[in-house]
Amino acid sequence: MLLRGRLRAMGAVALLLLLLLLLVVGFFLSGRDTECERRELGRRGGDPCDLCLLTPRVLSDGLRAAATLDGDPCGSRNLSASSLQPLLPPKCELLHVAIVCAGYNSSRDIITLVKSVLFYRKNPLHLHLVTDAVARNILETLFRTWMVPAVAVSFYDAEALKPLISWVPNKHYSGLYGLMKLVLPSILPLSLARVIVLDTDVTFSSDIAELWTLFARFSDKQVVGLVENQSDWYLGNLWKNHRPWPALGRGFNTGVILMRLDRLRQTGWEEMWKLMARRELLTLMATSLADQDIFNAVIKEHPELVHPLPCVWNVQLSDHTLAERCYLEAADLKVIHWNSPKKLQVKNKHAEFFRNLHLTFLGYDGKLLRRELFGCPNQLPPGAEQLQQALAQLDEEEPCFEFRQQQLTVHRVHLTFLAHEPPPPRAHDVTLVAQLSMDRLQMLEALCRHWPGPMSLALYLTDAEAQQFLHFVETSPVLSARKDVAYHVVYREGPLYPINQLRNVALAQALTPYVFLSDIDFLPAYSLYDSLRASIEQLGSRRKAALVVPAFETLQYRFSFPNSKAELLTLLDAGSLHTFRYHEWPQGHMPTDYPRWREAQAPYRVQWSADYEPYVVVSRDCPRYDPRFVGFGWNKVAHIIELDAQDYELLVLPEAFSIHLPHAPSLDISRFRSSPTYRDCLQALKEEFHQDLSRRYGSAALKYLTALQQSQSRA
């Protein structure tokens, strides 16, 4: 009995010990999981207090393992961003975004970035753009004509910042501009406490307000929020003798930064980064990754300053990326970062998916983003309210409604869409000015062969067509070699071709003292550029002279282009060439007096006549085209009337000529020919034009109205 009692007691003790052991093991495992999840939340932007919102197994171990970068001491458990549903900021809170942008290519890239942000955003935005002179000229015009509600834009001169960072040698392709994020706390307004800083090569796939909410998770000491670098660059093992700047572990990528500007200023950020840069440059000689190297060196010494952000807020598609260990599914992706010099051509297992996401915004119609934020006070761009009132007064039942609406349309304008080298200053230089749409793109190569001088061309394109045009130029040996051709994209909007608005865009961007106002379907004589400059020099300072270039046409798609006036006259006599529109619209060019031109040896003066519309060379400050004329008809006629009303002298050049090539009729000319309503609307525009002439020029304008009436009676 005694033995049996002792055995029972020992069994009870053993059972008690077993239960105690199980409790200890359970507590240890639970603590390990809690600590790992706590650390993971810190890494991805979560607050440890958020653990109360999570079950012990938010994600399966398999999914966690697929989501994380390697080397995770917490058992490869990286919480998906979709499991952390962040609270959005107050509905109408203004979000501030800073971007450094310089040059022609970056000015295109930033538009795709902004489109992606605008597509998802639900908050007002204030863009702070640090730009060089090229980017500022492009972006000021673009945002002014884009007219997006609840978007403010401020510009900062990058040139003024160069002395602040030019002492730092940088091997990165971004040059000095790649270091300018370091000085943002010094140049942005002191009243600005928080800002999201973005590279131009990122694409959003979520609401930027979600990123803004992560500021609330900063500790009191944290001043920047960054995503871990998703490559082994800072581990120094990519190649032999690879020696990167110091970094904490893999370091951090600075393509997306949350900056607490107020705290950065308080901590003496400027002195801190300069001291660190000078110290490291003693041995490293230059930065390899621009500002990112210096940010990481500072964080290595002061790790308390950084708040790690969830990796999906900067999915990095570099050459050696480990980004696929971050994302789990498409819904997790927040920001895609094309941080390889190869950009969209980077090799990646899921590159096609990411490219398609980027291309979606590249070709997206930007006018669809002119949407108001319901429930928020919408700060309208300058002129938008008056434009809305004018559009509201239009009668949609009125036969000419399309014409009225097109006249009021504000088209987005992207100046110098491609890299451009302005011509050197020359006293008698002349720029060819023209406009075109996608169906005339094939004319560009021939035009470049005929005209070796500068050109300013306005292209009427959709967003998607603009990318096709870019590819067309880049793959053309003729076009890609010409850097003195400025291409200005006017984005398509409305049913009628805004021909005079396009001409005005191209004319305003000409940089030479004189301009040749031509059309894209004309090829100038091979010698015309040189002969025009010589004629301008011979005529001296006659600023109010309009030099007429006689226009001819061929009906043959293939013919031998004449090299001289003598060859042209031979073709004219043989019937291979004709004076322009002699059989359809003879009054358009009859005053040029072609019989006299055949024998002329010197410039001769001609008088204005009704419906005269020659192609002319004038000074760059000539009157602009009347934008009310859209579609087909009277667009050049009205401009020549304006020149005559301002006492321009019409002088025909004896050796100059330009030849029109055949092409299919445009949609607008087809509508003009087939629609009486279209022709009636054009007539109404003519009458309004003459009324405006009378108001501006008084009795001197009477001759134009009389000529119009006589022309109509003959017709």
XYZ file of C-alpha atoms in Angstrom:
715
model
C 0.000 0.000 0.000
C 2.805 2.361 0.928
C 4.588 1.603 -2.320
C 1.400 2.090 -4.306
C 0.849 5.459 -2.613
C 4.372 6.539 -3.410
C 3.905 5.602 -7.079
C 0.701 7.612 -7.242
C 2.455 10.645 -5.753
C 5.364 10.322 -8.187
C 2.912 10.058 -11.102
C 1.122 13.190 -9.967
C 4.417 15.048 -9.679
C 5.489 13.818 -13.127
C 2.156 14.879 -14.585
C 2.509 18.245 -12.916
C 6.059 18.597 -14.273
C 4.860 17.605 -17.758
C 2.094 20.190 -17.626
C 4.571 22.796 -16.401
C 6.962 21.874 -19.232
C 4.185 22.219 -21.808
C 3.276 25.637 -20.426
C 6.889 26.800 -20.622
C 7.291 25.543 -24.199
C 3.989 27.126 -25.201
C 4.975 30.427 -23.603
C 8.366 30.313 -25.344
C 6.829 29.614 -28.765
C 4.165 32.208 -28.260
C 6.754 34.769 -27.194
C 8.952 33.891 -30.159
C 6.044 34.356 -32.563
C 4.988 37.573 -30.882
C 8.506 38.989 -30.983
C 8.942 37.991 -34.610
C 5.637 39.554 -35.584
C 6.462 42.633 -33.515
C 9.778 43.030 -35.292
C 8.180 42.336 -38.651
C 5.563 45.001 -38.070
C 8.342 47.432 -37.228
C 10.158 46.507 -40.428
C 6.998 46.942 -42.561
C 5.677 50.081 -40.947
C 3.415 48.527 -38.310
C 3.007 49.498 -34.688
C 3.610 46.731 -32.127
C 0.213 47.623 -30.662
C -1.307 46.418 -33.942
C -0.593 42.860 -32.797
C -3.879 42.945 -30.913
C -5.580 43.135 -34.314
C -3.877 39.977 -35.610
C -4.544 36.338 -34.980
C -1.480 34.222 -34.089
C -1.491 32.866 -37.661
C -2.346 35.762 -39.951
C -0.559 34.033 -42.801
C 0.530 30.467 -43.352
C 4.192 29.718 -42.921
C 4.422 28.844 -46.616
C 3.103 32.233 -47.717
C 5.354 34.006 -45.249
C 8.380 32.167 -46.557
C 7.511 33.204 -50.095
C 7.091 36.830 -49.072
C 10.309 37.595 -47.241
C 13.916 38.313 -48.076
C 16.296 35.642 -46.857
C 18.233 35.817 -43.639
C 15.157 36.606 -41.512
C 15.813 35.546 -37.886
C 12.049 35.383 -37.320
C 11.584 32.290 -39.397
C 11.003 34.067 -42.739
C 7.728 35.642 -41.636
C 7.149 38.884 -43.521
C 3.614 40.194 -43.144
C 1.823 40.981 -46.373
C 0.838 44.635 -46.673
C -2.687 43.492 -47.440
C -2.937 42.111 -43.898
C -2.240 45.579 -42.486
C -5.209 47.654 -43.548
C -3.938 51.196 -42.860
C -6.327 53.928 -41.904
C -6.456 56.617 -44.571
C -5.732 60.253 -43.663
C -8.638 62.668 -43.265
C -10.610 62.798 -46.492
C -9.476 66.232 -47.632
C -6.024 66.388 -46.026
C -3.461 67.948 -48.376
C -0.646 65.534 -49.221
C 2.770 66.916 -50.208
C 5.010 65.180 -52.748
C 8.534 66.250 -53.769
C 10.269 65.127 -56.966
C 13.591 66.083 -58.560
C 13.253 66.270 -62.330
C 15.765 67.464 -64.936
C 15.936 67.207 -68.705
C 13.672 65.920 -71.448
C 13.525 62.208 -70.564
C 12.740 62.743 -66.891
C 10.033 65.224 -67.880
C 8.319 62.402 -69.763
C 8.848 59.923 -66.923
C 7.318 62.187 -64.313
C 4.068 62.394 -66.286
C 3.589 58.633 -66.108
C 4.326 58.748 -62.372
C 1.833 61.575 -61.842
C -0.819 59.771 -63.881
C -0.506 56.701 -61.665
C -0.770 58.844 -58.528
C -3.789 60.768 -59.831
C -5.549 57.587 -60.912
C -5.768 56.237 -57.354
C -5.662 59.404 -55.254
C -8.588 60.632 -53.159
C -6.836 63.589 -51.537
C -5.694 67.008 -52.722
C -2.042 67.079 -53.721
C 0.722 69.659 -53.666
C 3.640 68.755 -55.934
C 7.015 70.295 -55.089
C 9.164 69.974 -58.215
C 12.899 70.636 -58.201
C 13.694 71.230 -61.875
C 16.251 72.554 -64.275
C 15.220 75.179 -66.855
C 14.313 72.544 -69.470
C 12.004 70.569 -67.183
C 10.417 73.702 -65.743
C 9.497 75.020 -69.191
C 7.946 71.669 -70.084
C 6.141 70.995 -66.802
C 4.831 74.493 -66.178
C 3.085 74.407 -69.545
C 1.892 70.844 -69.077
C 0.310 71.343 -65.653
C -1.181 74.703 -66.681
C -2.885 73.096 -69.660
C -3.714 69.837 -67.859
C -5.961 71.782 -65.448
C -6.363 69.007 -62.857
C -8.525 70.073 -59.882
C -7.084 69.913 -56.369
C -3.470 69.755 -57.558
C -1.074 72.590 -56.739
C 2.427 72.722 -58.204
C 5.451 74.635 -56.877
C 8.797 74.839 -58.651
C 12.293 75.101 -57.156
C 15.374 76.015 -59.164
C 17.784 73.090 -59.347
C 20.533 75.372 -60.646
C 20.548 77.244 -57.330
C 21.056 73.954 -55.459
C 24.094 72.745 -57.378
C 26.629 74.666 -55.242
C 25.228 72.893 -52.167
C 26.109 69.418 -53.460
C 28.607 69.894 -56.307
C 31.498 69.088 -53.954
C 30.268 65.461 -53.714
C 31.714 63.294 -56.543
C 28.980 61.039 -57.943
C 29.465 58.166 -60.407
C 25.710 57.549 -60.782
C 24.084 58.442 -64.131
C 21.793 60.930 -62.359
C 24.726 63.295 -61.803
C 24.259 66.249 -59.464
C 20.470 65.894 -59.638
C 20.784 62.513 -57.920
C 22.114 64.260 -54.801
C 19.464 66.973 -54.475
C 17.114 65.011 -52.214
C 19.727 65.520 -49.498
C 18.991 69.267 -49.378
C 15.173 69.128 -49.528
C 14.808 69.947 -45.799
C 16.731 73.166 -46.459
C 14.828 74.364 -49.525
C 11.234 73.318 -48.951
C 9.048 75.775 -46.984
C 9.703 75.825 -43.244
C 5.961 75.464 -42.700
C 6.065 72.064 -44.388
C 6.531 69.292 -41.823
C 6.043 66.125 -43.887
C 6.648 65.216 -47.516
C 6.749 62.077 -49.639
C 9.834 62.109 -51.873
C 9.734 60.075 -55.091
C 12.074 59.203 -57.927
C 10.686 59.854 -61.408
C 10.991 56.155 -62.325
C 8.346 54.830 -59.937
C 4.776 53.796 -60.751
C 1.969 53.674 -58.197
C -0.613 50.909 -58.070
C -2.413 52.159 -54.958
C -3.615 55.321 -53.253
C -0.679 57.482 -52.164
C -2.691 58.367 -49.059
C -1.965 54.865 -47.721
C 1.733 55.695 -47.852
C 1.091 59.028 -46.144
C -0.571 57.258 -43.176
C 2.709 55.527 -42.357
C 3.997 58.827 -40.960
C 1.749 58.110 -37.951
C 3.821 55.007 -37.152
C 7.089 56.899 -36.731
C 8.599 56.869 -33.262
C 9.600 60.194 -31.722
C 13.168 59.847 -33.007
C 12.493 58.581 -36.534
C 12.935 61.179 -39.278
C 12.819 59.185 -42.536
C 10.803 56.212 -43.718
C 12.521 53.905 -46.213
C 12.142 50.448 -47.749
C 14.992 47.981 -47.381
C 17.217 47.716 -50.440
C 16.105 44.628 -52.368
C 19.504 43.538 -53.615
C 22.839 42.519 -52.117
C 24.579 45.700 -53.286
C 25.469 46.956 -49.805
C 26.574 43.482 -48.673
C 29.545 43.906 -51.008
C 29.398 40.441 -52.543
C 28.169 41.138 -56.083
C 31.635 40.953 -57.629
C 35.275 40.799 -56.651
C 36.626 43.936 -54.964
C 33.145 45.447 -54.814
C 33.315 48.049 -52.047
C 30.004 49.813 -51.370
C 29.303 52.614 -48.925
C 28.522 51.573 -45.342
C 24.936 50.499 -44.692
C 22.818 48.749 -42.098
C 22.467 45.203 -43.423
C 21.225 45.411 -47.002
C 20.729 49.121 -46.548
C 17.747 51.146 -47.748
C 16.562 52.356 -51.145
C 15.776 56.063 -51.521
C 13.400 55.851 -54.501
C 10.528 56.350 -52.041
C 11.140 58.381 -48.882
C 8.868 59.611 -46.126
C 10.570 62.734 -44.750
C 9.714 64.375 -41.453
C 11.158 67.712 -42.499
C 10.578 69.342 -39.120
C 12.553 66.650 -37.306
C 15.314 66.570 -39.910
C 15.855 70.280 -39.375
C 15.804 69.881 -35.589
C 18.360 67.064 -35.671
C 20.799 69.136 -37.735
C 20.423 66.989 -40.847
C 22.484 69.279 -43.067
C 25.554 69.117 -40.829
C 25.012 65.399 -40.235
C 24.999 64.272 -43.883
C 27.824 66.615 -44.874
C 30.043 65.359 -42.051
C 29.316 61.742 -42.989
C 29.916 62.348 -46.702
C 33.257 64.073 -46.104
C 34.415 61.278 -43.844
C 33.526 58.459 -46.247
C 34.837 60.304 -49.297
C 38.308 60.181 -47.782
C 38.452 56.502 -48.703
C 35.602 55.852 -51.171
C 36.353 58.785 -53.483
C 32.788 59.054 -54.918
C 29.225 57.924 -54.433
C 28.013 55.084 -56.644
C 24.284 55.392 -55.948
C 24.105 59.164 -55.388
C 22.077 60.316 -52.355
C 21.265 56.720 -51.390
C 24.863 56.049 -50.359
C 24.921 59.057 -48.043
C 21.515 58.305 -46.513
C 22.698 54.780 -45.743
C 25.988 55.915 -44.238
C 24.096 58.238 -41.877
C 21.599 55.481 -40.954
C 24.438 53.028 -40.297
C 25.697 55.372 -37.596
C 22.259 56.548 -36.429
C 19.847 53.627 -36.932
C 17.275 55.269 -34.671
C 16.545 57.817 -37.424
C 14.973 55.369 -39.877
C 11.497 53.900 -39.892
C 11.472 50.744 -42.066
C 8.553 50.763 -44.507
C 6.747 47.700 -45.889
C 8.700 46.379 -48.840
C 5.716 46.609 -51.212
C 5.973 50.419 -51.115
C 9.162 50.197 -53.198
C 9.315 47.011 -55.273
C 12.718 47.455 -56.879
C 13.323 46.067 -60.349
C 17.086 46.404 -60.473
C 19.454 44.012 -62.235
C 20.140 41.974 -59.089
C 16.767 42.394 -57.427
C 15.406 40.107 -54.740
C 12.026 41.839 -54.939
C 10.069 38.697 -55.745
C 10.691 37.554 -52.181
C 8.669 40.577 -51.098
C 5.443 40.497 -53.004
C 2.923 37.693 -52.723
C 0.303 38.683 -55.234
C -0.641 41.576 -57.503
C -2.933 43.041 -54.842
C 0.083 43.532 -52.582
C 1.986 45.765 -54.970
C 1.954 49.427 -54.012
C 4.861 51.096 -55.844
C 6.975 49.689 -58.670
C 10.475 51.151 -58.955
C 12.384 50.834 -62.248
C 15.728 51.483 -60.591
C 17.885 49.781 -63.193
C 19.633 51.891 -65.869
C 17.884 49.527 -68.308
C 14.484 50.726 -67.006
C 11.699 48.786 -68.787
C 14.234 46.495 -70.484
C 15.438 45.067 -67.170
C 15.518 41.261 -66.931
C 13.109 39.976 -64.320
C 10.973 36.859 -63.921
C 7.814 38.984 -63.747
C 9.046 41.853 -65.927
C 6.204 41.490 -68.424
C 3.614 41.944 -65.687
C 5.347 45.043 -64.335
C 5.849 46.478 -67.809
C 2.144 46.097 -68.586
C 1.261 47.891 -65.373
C 3.581 50.755 -66.292
C 2.397 50.866 -69.924
C -1.190 51.144 -68.727
C -0.425 54.592 -67.348
C 1.992 55.487 -70.118
C -0.820 55.314 -72.672
C -3.644 56.372 -70.336
C -5.657 59.389 -71.522
C -4.587 62.146 -69.144
C -7.730 64.216 -69.693
C -9.717 61.524 -67.841
C -7.821 62.510 -64.687
C -9.371 66.011 -64.678
C -11.861 64.805 -62.117
C -13.016 66.612 -59.023
C -12.631 65.192 -55.527
C -16.195 64.878 -54.301
C -16.727 66.142 -50.789
C -13.540 68.245 -50.832
C -13.085 71.909 -51.703
C -11.649 71.676 -55.211
C -9.050 74.318 -55.855
C -9.501 74.972 -59.567
C -6.521 75.852 -61.777
C -6.321 79.427 -63.111
C -8.927 80.040 -65.805
C -10.815 76.810 -65.116
C -13.851 78.483 -63.570
C -14.274 80.907 -66.474
C -13.852 78.021 -68.905
C -16.531 75.990 -67.135
C -18.908 78.951 -67.275
C -18.294 79.460 -70.995
C -18.852 75.760 -71.718
C -22.054 75.785 -69.635
C -23.457 78.572 -71.806
C -23.128 76.542 -75.008
C -26.279 75.079 -76.501
C -25.736 71.420 -77.377
C -28.632 71.589 -79.826
C -27.031 74.444 -81.785
C -25.781 73.200 -85.206
C -22.274 74.570 -84.648
C -21.937 73.261 -81.090
C -18.905 71.118 -82.014
C -17.080 74.159 -83.390
C -17.864 76.250 -80.303
C -16.827 73.487 -77.940
C -13.573 72.821 -79.799
C -12.644 76.513 -79.658
C -12.978 76.458 -75.862
C -11.094 73.203 -75.375
C -7.810 73.538 -73.470
C -5.485 70.862 -74.783
C -2.704 69.408 -72.696
C 0.597 70.508 -74.209
C 3.918 68.730 -73.726
C 6.628 70.975 -75.162
C 9.899 69.505 -76.498
C 8.693 65.937 -76.064
C 12.106 64.644 -77.181
C 15.638 65.788 -76.467
C 16.386 69.001 -78.329
C 19.493 71.083 -78.944
C 18.586 74.740 -79.599
C 20.287 76.225 -82.667
C 23.181 78.617 -82.083
C 22.148 82.282 -82.354
C 22.299 83.531 -85.959
C 20.940 86.892 -87.065
C 19.186 85.573 -90.193
C 18.322 82.023 -89.172
C 14.887 80.582 -89.908
C 12.865 77.745 -88.351
C 10.385 75.652 -90.323
C 7.058 75.627 -88.427
C 4.373 73.015 -89.115
C 1.803 70.744 -87.487
C 0.746 67.137 -88.048
C -1.191 64.186 -86.721
C -0.377 60.485 -86.639
C -1.480 59.907 -90.260
C 1.252 62.258 -91.548
C 4.095 60.828 -89.489
C 5.657 59.248 -92.552
C 6.429 62.736 -93.932
C 9.002 63.485 -91.244
C 11.977 61.609 -92.672
C 11.616 63.170 -96.132
C 11.169 66.612 -94.567
C 14.385 66.178 -92.583
C 16.262 65.308 -95.750
C 14.968 68.431 -97.509
C 15.303 70.921 -94.654
C 18.662 70.822 -92.799
C 17.757 73.753 -90.525
C 15.858 73.916 -87.222
C 12.204 72.893 -87.084
C 9.392 73.369 -84.579
C 6.603 70.823 -85.089
C 3.340 70.420 -83.172
C 1.886 66.902 -83.166
C -1.771 66.190 -82.395
C -1.699 62.790 -80.683
C -3.374 60.642 -78.079
C -1.298 59.519 -75.095
C -0.848 56.097 -76.696
C 0.079 57.605 -80.071
C 2.710 59.752 -78.363
C 4.490 56.571 -77.299
C 4.268 55.172 -80.839
C 5.749 58.427 -82.111
C 8.583 58.178 -79.579
C 9.389 54.665 -80.786
C 9.174 55.806 -84.431
C 11.766 58.534 -83.891
C 14.086 56.394 -81.767
C 14.187 53.640 -84.416
C 14.624 55.995 -87.384
C 18.291 56.705 -88.241
C 17.236 59.923 -89.984
C 15.057 61.330 -87.196
C 17.132 60.169 -84.242
C 20.168 61.946 -85.694
C 18.397 65.314 -85.818
C 18.555 67.147 -82.479
C 17.526 70.531 -83.906
C 13.920 69.417 -84.469
C 11.635 70.330 -81.564
C 8.546 68.139 -81.284
C 5.656 69.486 -79.213
C 2.817 67.091 -78.390
C -0.686 68.560 -78.154
C -2.953 65.850 -76.778
C -6.037 64.960 -78.763
C -9.368 66.076 -77.403
C -12.606 66.805 -79.248
C -13.978 65.914 -82.702
C -12.363 68.686 -84.798
C -8.704 69.207 -85.672
C -7.448 72.344 -83.825
C -5.130 73.306 -86.669
C -4.445 76.912 -85.696
C -3.925 76.075 -82.035
C -1.292 73.575 -83.163
C 0.369 76.153 -85.382
C 0.483 78.625 -82.519
C 2.157 76.079 -80.227
C 4.866 75.361 -82.816
C 5.279 79.059 -83.663
C 5.647 80.104 -80.025
C 8.496 77.592 -79.534
C 10.583 78.684 -82.527
C 13.921 80.040 -81.313
C 15.289 81.723 -84.452
C 14.545 85.343 -85.516
C 12.505 84.157 -88.534
C 10.028 81.350 -89.225
C 8.882 79.574 -92.374
C 5.163 78.865 -91.892
C 4.630 75.641 -93.824
C 2.481 72.500 -93.779
C 3.715 68.983 -93.129
C 2.681 67.627 -96.548
C 4.988 70.064 -98.382
C 8.611 69.313 -99.183
C 10.769 72.434 -99.552
C 13.404 72.739 -102.238
C 16.698 71.218 -101.136
C 18.311 74.657 -101.255
C 15.449 76.551 -99.613
C 16.944 76.802 -96.118
C 20.135 78.443 -97.402
C 18.347 80.647 -99.929
C 15.888 81.928 -97.319
C 18.693 82.992 -95.001
C 20.417 84.745 -97.899
C 17.177 86.516 -98.882
C 16.549 87.651 -95.325
C 20.059 89.068 -95.135
C 19.664 90.888 -98.465
C 16.347 92.429 -97.458
C 17.899 93.867 -94.321
C 15.798 95.036 -91.396
C 12.393 95.016 -93.077
C 10.662 93.416 -90.098
C 7.185 93.667 -91.602
C 7.936 91.652 -94.696
C 6.237 88.338 -95.506
C 8.391 86.421 -97.985
C 6.185 84.253 -100.191
C 7.458 80.771 -101.095
C 5.567 79.712 -104.261
C 3.662 76.444 -103.789
C 3.341 73.625 -106.311
C 1.900 70.123 -106.216
C 2.320 66.733 -107.792
C -0.400 64.118 -108.139
C 2.179 61.348 -108.429
C 3.251 59.373 -105.367
C 6.660 58.781 -106.961
C 8.436 61.445 -108.899
C 11.905 62.929 -109.252
C 12.131 65.994 -107.010
C 13.616 68.979 -108.897
C 16.985 70.265 -107.729
C 16.499 73.747 -109.156
C 13.955 76.217 -110.500
C 14.912 75.239 -114.055
C 14.140 71.553 -113.375
C 10.861 72.518 -111.715
C 9.778 74.548 -114.769
C 10.554 71.563 -116.997
C 8.305 69.340 -114.860
C 5.657 72.056 -114.807
C 5.642 72.288 -118.594
C 5.515 68.487 -118.879
C 2.434 68.330 -116.653
C 4.196 66.413 -113.851
C 3.802 69.421 -111.555
C 1.071 72.021 -111.152
C 0.623 75.248 -109.276
C -0.943 74.399 -105.938
C -4.689 73.752 -105.999
C -5.039 75.396 -109.429
C -7.990 73.104 -110.226
C -9.778 73.248 -106.838
C -8.950 76.572 -105.195
C -7.121 78.807 -107.695
C -7.788 82.014 -105.728
C -5.745 80.602 -102.847
C -2.442 81.185 -104.655
C -3.287 83.159 -107.778
C -1.922 86.490 -106.397
C 1.558 84.900 -106.308
C 1.507 85.495 -110.078
C 3.184 82.312 -111.323
C 3.762 83.591 -114.905
C 5.788 86.469 -113.473
C 7.653 84.090 -111.153
C 8.837 82.009 -114.113
C 10.904 84.966 -115.365
C 11.677 86.715 -112.087
C 15.276 87.309 -111.041
C 14.540 89.377 -107.945
C 11.859 89.486 -105.248
C 8.665 91.239 -106.333
C 5.759 92.658 -104.372
C 2.194 91.367 -104.717
C -1.063 92.695 -103.324
C -3.378 90.926 -100.947
C -6.491 89.465 -102.550
C -9.511 87.623 -101.147
C -8.799 84.035 -100.067
C -5.033 84.409 -100.573
C -3.169 81.869 -98.434
C 0.504 81.620 -99.435
C 3.232 79.984 -97.372
C 5.400 82.750 -95.988
C 8.564 83.535 -94.081
C 8.053 86.176 -91.392
C 9.687 87.369 -88.193
C 9.116 85.212 -85.139
C 7.017 87.922 -83.427
C 4.408 87.915 -86.207
C 0.675 87.763 -85.364
C -0.565 84.381 -84.154
C -3.123 82.290 -86.010
C -6.793 82.737 -85.117
C -7.670 79.672 -82.975
C -11.399 79.880 -83.737
C -10.709 78.189 -87.081
C -10.739 74.466 -86.380
C -11.121 71.606 -88.810
C -10.863 72.484 -92.490
C -11.148 75.868 -94.121
C -9.895 79.436 -93.931
C -7.281 78.844 -91.229
C -4.376 80.277 -93.281
C -6.572 82.807 -95.113
C -7.429 84.528 -91.829
C -3.740 84.701 -90.880
C -2.725 86.348 -94.177
C -5.546 88.888 -93.698
C -4.107 89.672 -90.259
C -0.646 90.181 -91.749
C -2.028 92.503 -94.400
C -4.056 94.438 -91.828
C -0.828 95.014 -89.899
C 0.896 96.326 -93.047
C 3.118 93.354 -93.799
C 4.612 93.602 -97.300
C 4.093 90.456 -99.424
C 7.285 89.717 -101.387
C 7.556 86.692 -103.689
C 10.996 85.037 -103.736
C 12.207 84.246 -107.296
C 14.153 81.014 -106.621
C 12.161 79.562 -103.748
C 9.587 76.788 -104.065
C 7.872 74.062 -102.097
C 5.976 71.034 -103.460
C 2.859 69.398 -101.998
C 2.801 65.589 -102.032
C -0.431 63.616 -102.563
C -2.178 61.911 -99.648
C -5.594 60.646 -98.641
C -8.033 63.418 -97.669
C -8.327 64.196 -93.981
C -11.507 63.535 -92.029
C -12.158 67.273 -91.725
C -11.950 67.979 -95.475
C -14.259 65.028 -96.092
C -16.771 66.497 -93.672
C -16.427 69.917 -95.300
C -17.202 68.466 -98.704
C -20.121 66.318 -97.578
C -21.831 68.376 -94.860
C -23.768 71.601 -95.572
C -23.918 72.212 -91.810
C -20.125 72.088 -91.614
C -19.852 74.668 -94.396
C -22.504 76.862 -92.749
C -20.551 76.818 -89.492
C -17.363 77.808 -91.318
C -19.270 80.702 -92.884
C -20.414 81.811 -89.428
C -16.794 81.781 -88.229
C -15.753 83.945 -91.195
C -18.415 86.523 -90.374
C -17.403 86.627 -86.703
C -13.760 87.015 -87.746
C -14.646 90.049 -89.899
C -16.632 91.572 -87.065
C -13.568 91.292 -84.826
C -11.415 92.819 -87.566
C -13.752 95.804 -87.737
C -13.543 96.309 -83.990
C -9.735 96.214 -84.042
C -8.931 98.034 -87.277
C -12.012 100.168 -87.876
C -12.669 101.346 -91.426
C -9.367 99.840 -92.624
C -10.977 96.414 -92.276
C -13.806 97.260 -94.676
C -11.863 96.020 -97.704
C -11.703 92.500 -96.271
C -15.449 92.310 -95.724
C -16.101 93.681 -99.214
C -13.709 91.148 -100.735
C -15.426 88.341 -98.820
C -18.847 89.381 -100.096
C -17.577 89.592 -103.677
C -15.963 86.181 -103.374
C -19.213 84.686 -102.089
C -21.244 86.258 -104.903
C -18.884 84.746 -107.503
C -19.171 81.356 -105.819
